[in-house]
Short mmCIF file of C-alpha atoms and ligand atoms in Angstrom, two decimals:
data_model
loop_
_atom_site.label_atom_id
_atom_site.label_comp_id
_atom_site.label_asym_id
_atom_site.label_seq_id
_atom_site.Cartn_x
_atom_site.Cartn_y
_atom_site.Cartn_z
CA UNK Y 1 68.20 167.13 120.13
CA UNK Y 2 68.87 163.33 119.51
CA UNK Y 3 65.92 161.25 117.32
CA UNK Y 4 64.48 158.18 118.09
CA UNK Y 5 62.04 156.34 115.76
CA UNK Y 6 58.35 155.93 118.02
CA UNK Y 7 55.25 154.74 117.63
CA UNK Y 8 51.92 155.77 119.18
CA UNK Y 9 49.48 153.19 117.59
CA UNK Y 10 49.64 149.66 115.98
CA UNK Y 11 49.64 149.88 111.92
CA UNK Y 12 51.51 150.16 108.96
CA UNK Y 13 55.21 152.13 107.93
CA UNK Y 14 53.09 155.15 108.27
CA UNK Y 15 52.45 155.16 111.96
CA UNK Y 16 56.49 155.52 112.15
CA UNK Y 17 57.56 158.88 113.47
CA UNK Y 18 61.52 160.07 113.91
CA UNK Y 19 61.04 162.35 117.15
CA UNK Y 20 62.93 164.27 119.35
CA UNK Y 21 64.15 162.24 122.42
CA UNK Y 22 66.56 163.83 125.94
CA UNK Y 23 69.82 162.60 125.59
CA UNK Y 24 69.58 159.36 128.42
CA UNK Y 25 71.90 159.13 131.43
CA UNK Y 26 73.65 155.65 131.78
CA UNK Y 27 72.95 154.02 135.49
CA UNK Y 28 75.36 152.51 136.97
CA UNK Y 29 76.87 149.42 134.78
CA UNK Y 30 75.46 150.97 131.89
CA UNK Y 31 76.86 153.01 128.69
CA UNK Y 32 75.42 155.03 126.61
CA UNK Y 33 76.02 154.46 122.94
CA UNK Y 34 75.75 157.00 119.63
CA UNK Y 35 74.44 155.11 117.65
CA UNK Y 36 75.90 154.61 113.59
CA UNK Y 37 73.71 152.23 112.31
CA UNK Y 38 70.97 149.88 113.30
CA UNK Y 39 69.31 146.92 111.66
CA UNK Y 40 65.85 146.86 110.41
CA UNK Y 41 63.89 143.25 110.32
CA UNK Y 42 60.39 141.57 109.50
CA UNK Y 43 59.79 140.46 112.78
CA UNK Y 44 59.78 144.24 114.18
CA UNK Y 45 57.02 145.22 111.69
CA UNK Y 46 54.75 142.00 113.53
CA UNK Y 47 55.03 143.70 116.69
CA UNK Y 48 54.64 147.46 115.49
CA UNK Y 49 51.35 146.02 113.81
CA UNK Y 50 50.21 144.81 116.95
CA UNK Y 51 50.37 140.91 115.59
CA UNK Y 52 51.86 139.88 118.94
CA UNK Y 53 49.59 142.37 120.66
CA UNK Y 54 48.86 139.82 123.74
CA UNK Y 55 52.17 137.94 124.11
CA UNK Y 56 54.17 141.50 123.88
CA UNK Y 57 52.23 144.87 123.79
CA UNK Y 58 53.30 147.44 122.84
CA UNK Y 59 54.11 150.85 125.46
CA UNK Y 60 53.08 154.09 123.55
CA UNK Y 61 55.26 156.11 122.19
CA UNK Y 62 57.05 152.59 121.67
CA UNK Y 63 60.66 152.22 120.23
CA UNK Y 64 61.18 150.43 117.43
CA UNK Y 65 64.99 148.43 115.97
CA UNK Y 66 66.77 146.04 118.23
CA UNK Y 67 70.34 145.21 116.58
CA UNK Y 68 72.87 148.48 116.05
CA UNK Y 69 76.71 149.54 116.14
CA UNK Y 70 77.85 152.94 116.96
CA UNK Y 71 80.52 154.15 119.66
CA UNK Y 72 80.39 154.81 123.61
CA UNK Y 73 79.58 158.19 124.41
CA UNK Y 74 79.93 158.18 127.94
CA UNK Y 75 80.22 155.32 130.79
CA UNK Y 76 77.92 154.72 133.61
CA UNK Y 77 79.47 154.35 137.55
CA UNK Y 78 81.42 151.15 137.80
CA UNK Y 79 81.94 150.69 133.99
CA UNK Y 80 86.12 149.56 133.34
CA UNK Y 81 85.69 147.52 130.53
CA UNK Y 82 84.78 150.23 127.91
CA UNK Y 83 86.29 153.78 127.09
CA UNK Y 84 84.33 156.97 125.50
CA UNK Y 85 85.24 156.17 121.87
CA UNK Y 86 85.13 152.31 121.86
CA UNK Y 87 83.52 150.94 118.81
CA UNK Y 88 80.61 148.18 120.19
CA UNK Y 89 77.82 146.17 118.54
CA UNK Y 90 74.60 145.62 120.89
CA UNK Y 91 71.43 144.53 120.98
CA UNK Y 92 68.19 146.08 122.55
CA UNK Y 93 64.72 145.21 122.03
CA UNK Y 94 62.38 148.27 120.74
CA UNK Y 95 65.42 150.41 121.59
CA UNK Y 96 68.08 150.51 119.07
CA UNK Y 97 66.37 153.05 115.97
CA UNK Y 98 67.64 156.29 118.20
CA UNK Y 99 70.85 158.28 118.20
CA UNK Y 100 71.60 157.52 121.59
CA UNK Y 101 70.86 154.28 123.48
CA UNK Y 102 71.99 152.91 126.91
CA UNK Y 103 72.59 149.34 127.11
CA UNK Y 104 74.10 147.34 130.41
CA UNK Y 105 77.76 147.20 129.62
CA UNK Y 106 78.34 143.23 129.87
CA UNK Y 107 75.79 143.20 126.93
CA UNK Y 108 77.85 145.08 124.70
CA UNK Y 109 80.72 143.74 122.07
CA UNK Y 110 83.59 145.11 120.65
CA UNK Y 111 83.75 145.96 117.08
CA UNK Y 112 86.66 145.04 115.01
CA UNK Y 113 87.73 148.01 113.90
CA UNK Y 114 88.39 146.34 110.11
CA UNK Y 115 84.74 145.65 109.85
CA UNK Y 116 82.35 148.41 108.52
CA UNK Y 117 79.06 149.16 110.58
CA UNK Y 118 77.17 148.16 108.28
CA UNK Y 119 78.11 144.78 108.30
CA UNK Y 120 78.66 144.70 112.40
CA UNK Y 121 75.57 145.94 113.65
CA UNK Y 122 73.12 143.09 112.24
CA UNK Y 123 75.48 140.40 113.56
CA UNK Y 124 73.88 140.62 116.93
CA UNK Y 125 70.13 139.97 115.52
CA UNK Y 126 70.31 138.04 112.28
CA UNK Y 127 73.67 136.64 112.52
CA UNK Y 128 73.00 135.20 116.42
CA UNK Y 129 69.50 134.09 114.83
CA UNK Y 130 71.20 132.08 112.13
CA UNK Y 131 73.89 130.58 114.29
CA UNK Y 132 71.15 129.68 116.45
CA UNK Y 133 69.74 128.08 113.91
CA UNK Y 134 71.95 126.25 111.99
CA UNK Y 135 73.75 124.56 115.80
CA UNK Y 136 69.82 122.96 116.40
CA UNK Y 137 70.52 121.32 113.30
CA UNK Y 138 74.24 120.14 113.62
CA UNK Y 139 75.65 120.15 110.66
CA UNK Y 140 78.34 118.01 110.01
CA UNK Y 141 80.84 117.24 107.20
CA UNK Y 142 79.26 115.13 104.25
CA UNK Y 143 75.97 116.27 105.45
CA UNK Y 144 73.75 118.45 102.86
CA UNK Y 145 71.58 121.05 104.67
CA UNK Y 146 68.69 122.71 103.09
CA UNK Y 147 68.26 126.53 103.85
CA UNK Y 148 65.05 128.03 103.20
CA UNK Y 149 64.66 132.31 101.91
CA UNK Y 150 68.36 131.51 101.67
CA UNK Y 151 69.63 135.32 100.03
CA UNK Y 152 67.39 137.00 103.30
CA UNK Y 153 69.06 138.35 106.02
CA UNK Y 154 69.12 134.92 108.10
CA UNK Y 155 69.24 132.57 105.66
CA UNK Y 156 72.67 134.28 103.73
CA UNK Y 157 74.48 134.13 106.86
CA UNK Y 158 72.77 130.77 107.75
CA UNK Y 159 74.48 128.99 104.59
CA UNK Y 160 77.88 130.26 105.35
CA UNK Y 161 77.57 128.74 108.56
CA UNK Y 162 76.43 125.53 107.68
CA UNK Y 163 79.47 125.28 104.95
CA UNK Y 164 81.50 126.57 107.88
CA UNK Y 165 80.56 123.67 109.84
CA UNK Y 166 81.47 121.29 106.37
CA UNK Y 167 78.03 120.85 104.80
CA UNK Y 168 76.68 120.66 101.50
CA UNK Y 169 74.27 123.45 101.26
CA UNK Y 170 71.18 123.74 99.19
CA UNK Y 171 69.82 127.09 99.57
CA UNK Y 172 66.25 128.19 98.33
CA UNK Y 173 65.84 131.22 96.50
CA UNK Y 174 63.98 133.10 93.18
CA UNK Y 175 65.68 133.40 90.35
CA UNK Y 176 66.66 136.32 90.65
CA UNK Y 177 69.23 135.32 93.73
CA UNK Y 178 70.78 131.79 92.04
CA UNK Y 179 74.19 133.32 91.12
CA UNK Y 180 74.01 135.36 94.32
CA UNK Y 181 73.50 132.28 96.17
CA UNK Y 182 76.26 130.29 93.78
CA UNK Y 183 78.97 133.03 95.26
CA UNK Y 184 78.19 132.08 98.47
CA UNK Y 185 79.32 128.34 97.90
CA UNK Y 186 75.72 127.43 97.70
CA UNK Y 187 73.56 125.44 95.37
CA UNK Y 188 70.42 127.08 94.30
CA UNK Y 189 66.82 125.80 94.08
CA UNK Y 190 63.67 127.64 93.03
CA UNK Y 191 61.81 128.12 95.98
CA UNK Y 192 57.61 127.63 95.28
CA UNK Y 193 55.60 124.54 93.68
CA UNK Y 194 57.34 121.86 93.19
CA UNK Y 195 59.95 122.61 95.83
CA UNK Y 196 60.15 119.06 96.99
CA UNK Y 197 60.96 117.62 93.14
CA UNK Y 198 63.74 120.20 92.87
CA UNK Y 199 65.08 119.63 96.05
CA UNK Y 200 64.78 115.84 95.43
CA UNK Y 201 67.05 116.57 91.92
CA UNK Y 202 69.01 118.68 93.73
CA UNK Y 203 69.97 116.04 96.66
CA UNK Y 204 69.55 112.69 95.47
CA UNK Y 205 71.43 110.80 97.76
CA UNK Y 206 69.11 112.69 100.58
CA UNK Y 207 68.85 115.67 103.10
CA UNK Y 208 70.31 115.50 106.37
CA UNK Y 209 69.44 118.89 107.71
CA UNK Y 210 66.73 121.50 106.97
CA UNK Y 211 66.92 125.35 108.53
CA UNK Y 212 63.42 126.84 107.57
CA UNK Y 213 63.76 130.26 107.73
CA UNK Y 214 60.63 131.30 106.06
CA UNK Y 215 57.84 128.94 106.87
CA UNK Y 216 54.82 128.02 104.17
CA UNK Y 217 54.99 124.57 104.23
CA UNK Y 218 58.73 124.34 104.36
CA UNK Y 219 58.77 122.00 107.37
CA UNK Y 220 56.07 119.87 105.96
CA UNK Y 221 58.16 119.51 102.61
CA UNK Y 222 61.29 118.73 104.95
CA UNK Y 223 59.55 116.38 106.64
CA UNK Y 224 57.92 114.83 103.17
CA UNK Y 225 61.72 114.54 102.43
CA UNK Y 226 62.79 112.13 105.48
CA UNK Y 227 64.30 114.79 107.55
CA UNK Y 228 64.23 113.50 110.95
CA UNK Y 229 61.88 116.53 113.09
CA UNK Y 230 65.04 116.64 115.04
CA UNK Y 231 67.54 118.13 112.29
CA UNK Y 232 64.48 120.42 111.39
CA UNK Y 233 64.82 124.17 112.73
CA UNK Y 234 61.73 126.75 111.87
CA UNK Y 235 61.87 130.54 112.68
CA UNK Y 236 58.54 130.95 111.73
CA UNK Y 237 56.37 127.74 111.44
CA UNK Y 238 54.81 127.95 115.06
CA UNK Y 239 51.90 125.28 113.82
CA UNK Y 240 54.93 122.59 112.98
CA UNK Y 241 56.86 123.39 115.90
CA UNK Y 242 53.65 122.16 118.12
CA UNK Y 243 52.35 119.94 115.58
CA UNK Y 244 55.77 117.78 114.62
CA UNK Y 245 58.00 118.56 117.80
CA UNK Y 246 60.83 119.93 114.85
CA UNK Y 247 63.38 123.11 116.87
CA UNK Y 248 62.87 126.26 116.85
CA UNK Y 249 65.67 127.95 117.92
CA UNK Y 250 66.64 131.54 117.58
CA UNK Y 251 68.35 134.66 118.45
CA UNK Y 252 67.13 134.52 122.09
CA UNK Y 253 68.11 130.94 122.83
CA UNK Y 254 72.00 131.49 121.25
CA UNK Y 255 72.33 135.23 122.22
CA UNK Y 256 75.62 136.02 124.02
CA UNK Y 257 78.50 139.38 123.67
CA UNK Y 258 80.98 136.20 123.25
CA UNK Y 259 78.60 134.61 120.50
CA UNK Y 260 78.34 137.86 118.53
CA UNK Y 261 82.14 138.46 119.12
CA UNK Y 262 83.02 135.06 117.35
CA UNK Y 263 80.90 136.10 114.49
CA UNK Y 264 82.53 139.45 114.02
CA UNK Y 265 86.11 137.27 113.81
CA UNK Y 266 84.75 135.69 110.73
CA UNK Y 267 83.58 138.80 109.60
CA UNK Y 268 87.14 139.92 110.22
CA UNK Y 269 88.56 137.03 108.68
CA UNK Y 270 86.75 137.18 105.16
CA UNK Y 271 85.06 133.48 106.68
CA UNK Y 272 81.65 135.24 106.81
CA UNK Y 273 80.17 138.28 104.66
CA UNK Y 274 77.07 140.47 105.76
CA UNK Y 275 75.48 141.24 102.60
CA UNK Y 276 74.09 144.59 103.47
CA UNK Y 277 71.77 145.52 100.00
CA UNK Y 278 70.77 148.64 101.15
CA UNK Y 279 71.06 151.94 103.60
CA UNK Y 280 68.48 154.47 104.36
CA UNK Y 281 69.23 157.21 106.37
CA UNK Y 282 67.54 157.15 109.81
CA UNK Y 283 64.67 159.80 108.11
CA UNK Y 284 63.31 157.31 105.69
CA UNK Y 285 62.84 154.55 108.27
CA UNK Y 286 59.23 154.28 106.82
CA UNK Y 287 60.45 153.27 103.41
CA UNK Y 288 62.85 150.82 104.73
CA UNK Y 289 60.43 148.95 106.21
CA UNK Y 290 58.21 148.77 103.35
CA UNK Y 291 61.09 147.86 101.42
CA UNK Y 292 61.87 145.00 104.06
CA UNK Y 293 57.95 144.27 104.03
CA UNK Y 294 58.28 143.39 100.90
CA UNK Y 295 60.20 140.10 101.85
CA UNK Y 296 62.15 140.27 98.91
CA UNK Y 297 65.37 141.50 100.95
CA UNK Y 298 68.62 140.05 99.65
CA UNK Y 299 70.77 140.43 102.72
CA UNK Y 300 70.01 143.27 105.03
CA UNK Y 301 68.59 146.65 105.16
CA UNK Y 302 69.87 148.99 107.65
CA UNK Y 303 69.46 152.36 108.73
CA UNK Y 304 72.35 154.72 108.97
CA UNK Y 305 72.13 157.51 111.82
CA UNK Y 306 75.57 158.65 111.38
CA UNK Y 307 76.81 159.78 107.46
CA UNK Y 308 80.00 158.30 107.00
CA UNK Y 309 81.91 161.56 106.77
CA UNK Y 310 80.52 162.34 110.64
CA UNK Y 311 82.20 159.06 111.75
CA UNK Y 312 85.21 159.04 113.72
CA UNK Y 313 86.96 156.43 111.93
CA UNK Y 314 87.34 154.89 108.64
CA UNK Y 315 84.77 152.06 108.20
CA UNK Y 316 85.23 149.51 105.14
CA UNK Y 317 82.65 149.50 102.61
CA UNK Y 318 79.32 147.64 103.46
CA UNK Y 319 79.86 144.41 100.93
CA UNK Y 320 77.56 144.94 98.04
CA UNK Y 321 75.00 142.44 96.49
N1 NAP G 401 63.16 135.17 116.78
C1 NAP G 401 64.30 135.64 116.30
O1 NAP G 401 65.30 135.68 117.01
C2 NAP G 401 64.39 136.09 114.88
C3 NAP G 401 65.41 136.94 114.50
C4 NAP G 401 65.52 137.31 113.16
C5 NAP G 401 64.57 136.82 112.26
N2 NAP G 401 63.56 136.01 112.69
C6 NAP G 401 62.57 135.50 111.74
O2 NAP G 401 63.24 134.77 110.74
C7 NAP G 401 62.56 134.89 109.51
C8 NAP G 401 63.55 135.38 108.44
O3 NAP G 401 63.95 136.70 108.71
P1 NAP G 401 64.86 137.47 107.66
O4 NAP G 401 65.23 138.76 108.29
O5 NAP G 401 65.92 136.57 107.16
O6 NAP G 401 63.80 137.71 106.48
P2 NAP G 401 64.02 138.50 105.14
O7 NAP G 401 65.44 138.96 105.02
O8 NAP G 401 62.93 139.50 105.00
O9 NAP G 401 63.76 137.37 104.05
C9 NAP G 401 63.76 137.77 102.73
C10 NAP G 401 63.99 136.56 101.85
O10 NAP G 401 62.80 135.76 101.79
C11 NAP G 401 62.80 135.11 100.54
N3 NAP G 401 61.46 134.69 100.13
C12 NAP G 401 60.44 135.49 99.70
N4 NAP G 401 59.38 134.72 99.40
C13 NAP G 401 59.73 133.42 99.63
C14 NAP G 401 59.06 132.19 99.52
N5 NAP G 401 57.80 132.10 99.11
N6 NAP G 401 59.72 131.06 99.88
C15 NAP G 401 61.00 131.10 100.32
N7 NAP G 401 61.68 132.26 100.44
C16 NAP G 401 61.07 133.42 100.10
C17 NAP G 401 63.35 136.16 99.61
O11 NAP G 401 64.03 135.49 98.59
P3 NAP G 401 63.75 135.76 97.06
O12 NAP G 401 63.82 137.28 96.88
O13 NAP G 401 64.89 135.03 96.44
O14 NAP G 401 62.39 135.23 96.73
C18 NAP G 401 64.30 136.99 100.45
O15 NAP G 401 65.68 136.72 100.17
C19 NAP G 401 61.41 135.87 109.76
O16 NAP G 401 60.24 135.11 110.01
C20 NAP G 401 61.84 136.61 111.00
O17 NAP G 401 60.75 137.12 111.73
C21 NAP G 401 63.47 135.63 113.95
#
C-alpha cells in the first residue's frame, strides 16, 4: 500500500504518523506522481501545531509537505503534455509527504534530467520563496543586499540570486556557516547583538537592500540602517510588515511551473546550488522535523521516499555542505 505522512491532532513531531493511503485516481487534467523526494520546512511545523489554527485549520487526518520531485505514474483524461515516466517537480500544499500525489498537470515542471532530486524538489517552495523575495527588493549591480539566516534553506538560495542579479551580498549567519557562506560569493556577518555595528563595518559605504528571512528585529535593524521600507522584504516579521509598510513577498506571490523551470536552468547550469545537508528516509519524518525545528538548518532537509537504487534513472549527487 502507498504511505502518506498524517496528522490527527495539532502538536509536536510526535503527532506525525506514516500511514497507509489507496493509491489516488487522477481526474481529468490531472497526473498522478510517485513521489522521490519531498521537502520538509519550518513553516509546515506552524500549521501542524495549530499556530495558524484560525487563518488555515487543519482537516484531520491532515497531510503534511508541500514541495517534491518524483515521476508520472499515470495521466488523467485530456493530459498531452506529460508521459508515464516524465521526471516533474510540483508543489502541493499539505499534500506532497506521500508516495503518490495527484497534482493538476499545468502545475507541474519538468525536471532536468542532470539535476538530482534532491536538489529539484525544494526549488518549487524555497527556491520560488527566495526569488520572490529577493525581485521585491530589486537588486541591482553596485548595490549591497543584506540577507538575513543566510546558510537556511531561503536565505542560501536567496544570496545566489541577489549576486545573480549583480549585488554585493552580506549574508548573516553563526559562525559556524562563515566559510560556507564565503563559497557562496558571500560576505559573512555574525548574526545576534550587535548586528547593526557589524553590518555597519561590513558595509560602510551603506545598504541598499535587506531580504529578512528570519525576523527578530531584523527589519527594525534594516530600517535603523537607512534602508528605505521599500527595498525591505520580511518572510516572517508580520508586526513590521503592518507597522513600517516594508514587502513581504513570498512563494505564493512569485509561484509559477515557468518560474520554477528557470530556476532548475541555473541549477542545470552550475549558476545556482541547492545545498541539501541532509536526507531522511520518508520513516523518520518525525526526526526531520525536529532536526528542521531546530532552525539551525544549513540548506535543506528533505525526505527521500524512493532509495536511490529503486529510481529509474541516474540522479547526480545531492551537493553536500
Ligand atoms: N510563505 C512562504 O512562501 C514561505 C516559504 C518558505 C519559507 N518561508 C519562511 O521563511 C523563513 C525561512 O525559512 P527557511 O526554510 O529558510 O528556514 P531555515 O532553513 O529553518 O533557517 C535556518 C537558518 O536560520 C538561521 N538562524 C538561526 N537562528 C538565527 C538568528 N537568531 N538570526 C538569524 N538567523 C538565524 C540558521 O543559521 P545559523 O545556523 O548560521 O545560526 C539557519 O541557517 C521561515 O520563517 C519560513 O516559515 C515562507
Amino acid at each position: 500500500m502507498p504511505r502518506a505522512v498524517k496528522f490527527s491532532r495539532y502538536g509536536g513531531p510526535e503527532v506525525l504518523e506514516v500511514v497507509e493511503v489507496p493509491r489516488p485516481k487522477p481526474g481529468p487534467g490531472e497526473v498522478l506522481v510517485r513521489v522521490v523526494v519531498a521537502g520538509v520546512n519550518p513553516g509546515e511545523a506552524g500549521i501542524r501545531q495549530g499556530v495558524f489554527a484560525d487563518m488555515w485549520p487543519a482537516v484531520f487526518p491532515e497531510g503534511q509537505g508541500n514541495d517534491f520531485a518524483g515521476w508520472v505514474a499515470e495521466l488523467g483524461d485530456g493530459v498531452s503534455e506529460f508521459a508515464v515516466g516524465d521526471e516533474v517537480i510540483g508543489y502541493l500544499p499539505r499534500a506532497a509527504q506521500a508516495d503518490y500525489v495527484v497534482s493538476p498537470a499545468d502545475l507541474l515542471t519538468p525536471k532536468p534530467a542532470d539535476i538530482s532530486w534532491e536538489a529539484a524538489a525544494p526549488l518549487s517552495a524555497v527556491g520560488v520563496t527566495a526569488w520572490a523575495a529577493v525581485d521585491a527588493v530589486a537588486p541591482a549591480a553596485g548595490d549591497t543586499v543584506v540577507v538575513s539566516a543566510a546558510a537556511g534553506g531561503v536565505g542560501s538560495l536567496a544570496v545566489q540570486l541577489a549576486r545573480l542579479r549583480g549585488a554585493t551580498v552580506i549574508g548573516t549567519a553563526g559562525p559556524h556557516n562563515a566559510d560556507y557562506l564565503r563559497s557562496l560569493g558571500v560576505v559573512p556577518v555574525e548574526h545576534g547583538p550587535g548586528l547593526a555595528d557589524r553590518l555597519k563595518a561590513a558595509a560602510p559605504d551603506g545598504i541598499d537592500a535587506f531580504v529578512d528571512t528570519f525576523g527578530q528585529g531584523n527589519v527594525d535593524t534594516a530600517l535603523a540602517l537607512g534602508v528605505a521600507p521599500q527595498r525591505i522584504n520580511t518572510l516572517a516579521d508580520g508586526r513590521a510588515v503592518a507597522r513600517y509598510g516594508v514587502r513581504h513577498k513570498a512563494q505564493e506571490d512569485a509561484f509559477s511551473p515557468r518560474l520554477v523551470a528557470e530556476l532548475a536552468a541555473l541549477v542545470s547550469k552550475g549558476q545556482l546550488t541547492v545545498t541539501v545537508s541532509e536526507v531522511y528516509p520518508l520513516e523518520q519524518v518525525q526526526e526531520a522535523y525536529r532536526q528542521v525545528q531546530r532552525r539551525h538548518t544549513r540548506g535543506k532537509i528533505v525526505l527521500s521516499l524512493v532509495p536511490p537504487d529503486e529510481r529509474p534513472a541516474p540522479a547526480a549527487e545531492p551537493s553536500t555542505p
